[in-house]
């Protein structure tokens, strides 16, 4: 039977004992319960998608920060001819 609730959302743990075909109080409760489960699944998938997007942004930020030293070295200008070139492998 239909799970009984208190204050619309609190499950009591009890069930309606009237046969399904004779119970007019809980009409189509199975469809409503399936819809609730589907809605919860959609919410979880949406949250998971948001978390994947955040992870992608964090990884991109980490990659950009890791390339900062190379970027700085590639744009280094040697002002003093007596110093060694920072871009060389020596």
CSV table of C-alpha atoms in Angstrom, one decimal:
chain,number,residue,atom,x,y,z
A,1,UNK,CA,0.0,0.0,0.0
A,2,UNK,CA,0.8,3.7,0.0
A,3,UNK,CA,3.3,4.9,2.5
A,4,UNK,CA,1.6,7.2,5.0
A,5,UNK,CA,3.0,10.6,5.7
A,6,UNK,CA,2.7,13.2,8.4
A,7,UNK,CA,2.7,17.0,7.5
A,8,UNK,CA,3.0,16.1,3.8
A,9,UNK,CA,6.7,15.2,3.8
A,10,UNK,CA,7.5,13.2,7.0
A,11,UNK,CA,7.2,9.4,6.4
A,12,UNK,CA,5.5,7.6,9.4
A,13,UNK,CA,6.7,4.1,8.5
A,14,UNK,CA,3.0,2.9,8.2
A,15,UNK,CA,1.2,1.9,5.0
A,16,UNK,CA,-2.4,2.1,3.8
A,17,UNK,CA,-3.9,-1.3,4.3
A,18,UNK,CA,-6.9,-0.8,2.0
A,19,UNK,CA,-6.7,-2.7,-1.3
A,20,UNK,CA,-5.3,-0.7,-4.1
A,21,UNK,CA,-8.5,-0.8,-6.2
A,22,UNK,CA,-10.7,0.2,-3.3
A,23,UNK,CA,-8.6,3.1,-1.9
A,24,UNK,CA,-9.8,6.4,-3.3
A,25,UNK,CA,-7.6,8.4,-0.9
A,26,UNK,CA,-4.3,7.4,-2.4
A,27,UNK,CA,-5.2,7.4,-6.1
A,28,UNK,CA,-2.1,6.8,-8.4
A,29,UNK,CA,0.3,7.0,-5.5
A,30,UNK,CA,2.8,4.8,-7.3
A,31,UNK,CA,3.1,7.2,-10.2
A,32,UNK,CA,3.6,10.1,-7.8
A,33,UNK,CA,6.3,8.2,-5.9
A,34,UNK,CA,8.1,7.3,-9.2
A,35,UNK,CA,8.0,11.0,-10.1
A,36,UNK,CA,9.5,12.0,-6.7
A,37,UNK,CA,12.3,9.4,-7.2
A,38,UNK,CA,12.9,10.7,-10.8
A,39,UNK,CA,13.0,14.3,-9.6
A,40,UNK,CA,15.6,13.3,-6.9
A,41,UNK,CA,17.7,11.6,-9.6
A,42,UNK,CA,17.6,14.7,-11.7
A,43,UNK,CA,18.7,16.8,-8.8
A,44,UNK,CA,21.6,14.5,-8.0
A,45,UNK,CA,22.7,14.5,-11.7
A,46,UNK,CA,22.5,18.3,-11.8
A,47,UNK,CA,24.6,18.5,-8.6
A,48,UNK,CA,27.1,16.0,-10.0
A,49,UNK,CA,27.4,18.0,-13.2
A,50,UNK,CA,28.1,21.2,-11.2
A,51,UNK,CA,30.8,19.4,-9.3
A,52,UNK,CA,32.4,18.1,-12.5
A,53,UNK,CA,32.4,21.6,-13.9
A,54,UNK,CA,34.1,22.9,-10.7
A,55,UNK,CA,36.7,20.2,-10.9
A,56,UNK,CA,37.4,21.1,-14.5
A,57,UNK,CA,37.8,24.8,-13.6
A,58,UNK,CA,40.2,23.9,-10.7
A,59,UNK,CA,42.3,21.7,-12.9
A,60,UNK,CA,42.4,24.4,-15.6
A,61,UNK,CA,43.5,26.9,-13.0
A,62,UNK,CA,46.2,24.5,-11.7
A,63,UNK,CA,47.5,24.0,-15.2
A,64,UNK,CA,47.6,27.7,-15.9
A,65,UNK,CA,49.5,28.3,-12.7
A,66,UNK,CA,52.0,25.6,-13.5
A,67,UNK,CA,52.8,27.2,-16.8
A,68,UNK,CA,53.5,30.6,-15.2
A,69,UNK,CA,57.2,30.0,-14.7
A,70,UNK,CA,57.7,29.0,-18.3
A,71,UNK,CA,55.7,32.0,-19.4
A,72,UNK,CA,57.9,34.3,-17.3
A,73,UNK,CA,61.1,32.8,-18.6
A,74,UNK,CA,60.1,33.0,-22.2
A,75,UNK,CA,59.4,36.7,-21.8
A,76,UNK,CA,62.6,37.5,-20.0
A,77,UNK,CA,64.8,40.3,-21.5
A,78,UNK,CA,68.5,40.3,-20.9
A,79,UNK,CA,69.4,43.9,-20.1
A,80,UNK,CA,72.9,43.3,-19.0
A,81,UNK,CA,75.1,41.6,-21.6
A,82,UNK,CA,77.5,40.3,-18.9
A,83,UNK,CA,74.9,38.1,-17.2
A,84,UNK,CA,74.0,34.7,-18.5
A,85,UNK,CA,70.9,34.2,-20.6
A,86,UNK,CA,68.1,32.7,-18.5
A,87,UNK,CA,66.5,31.0,-21.5
A,88,UNK,CA,69.6,29.0,-22.3
A,89,UNK,CA,70.2,25.5,-20.9
A,90,UNK,CA,73.6,26.3,-19.6
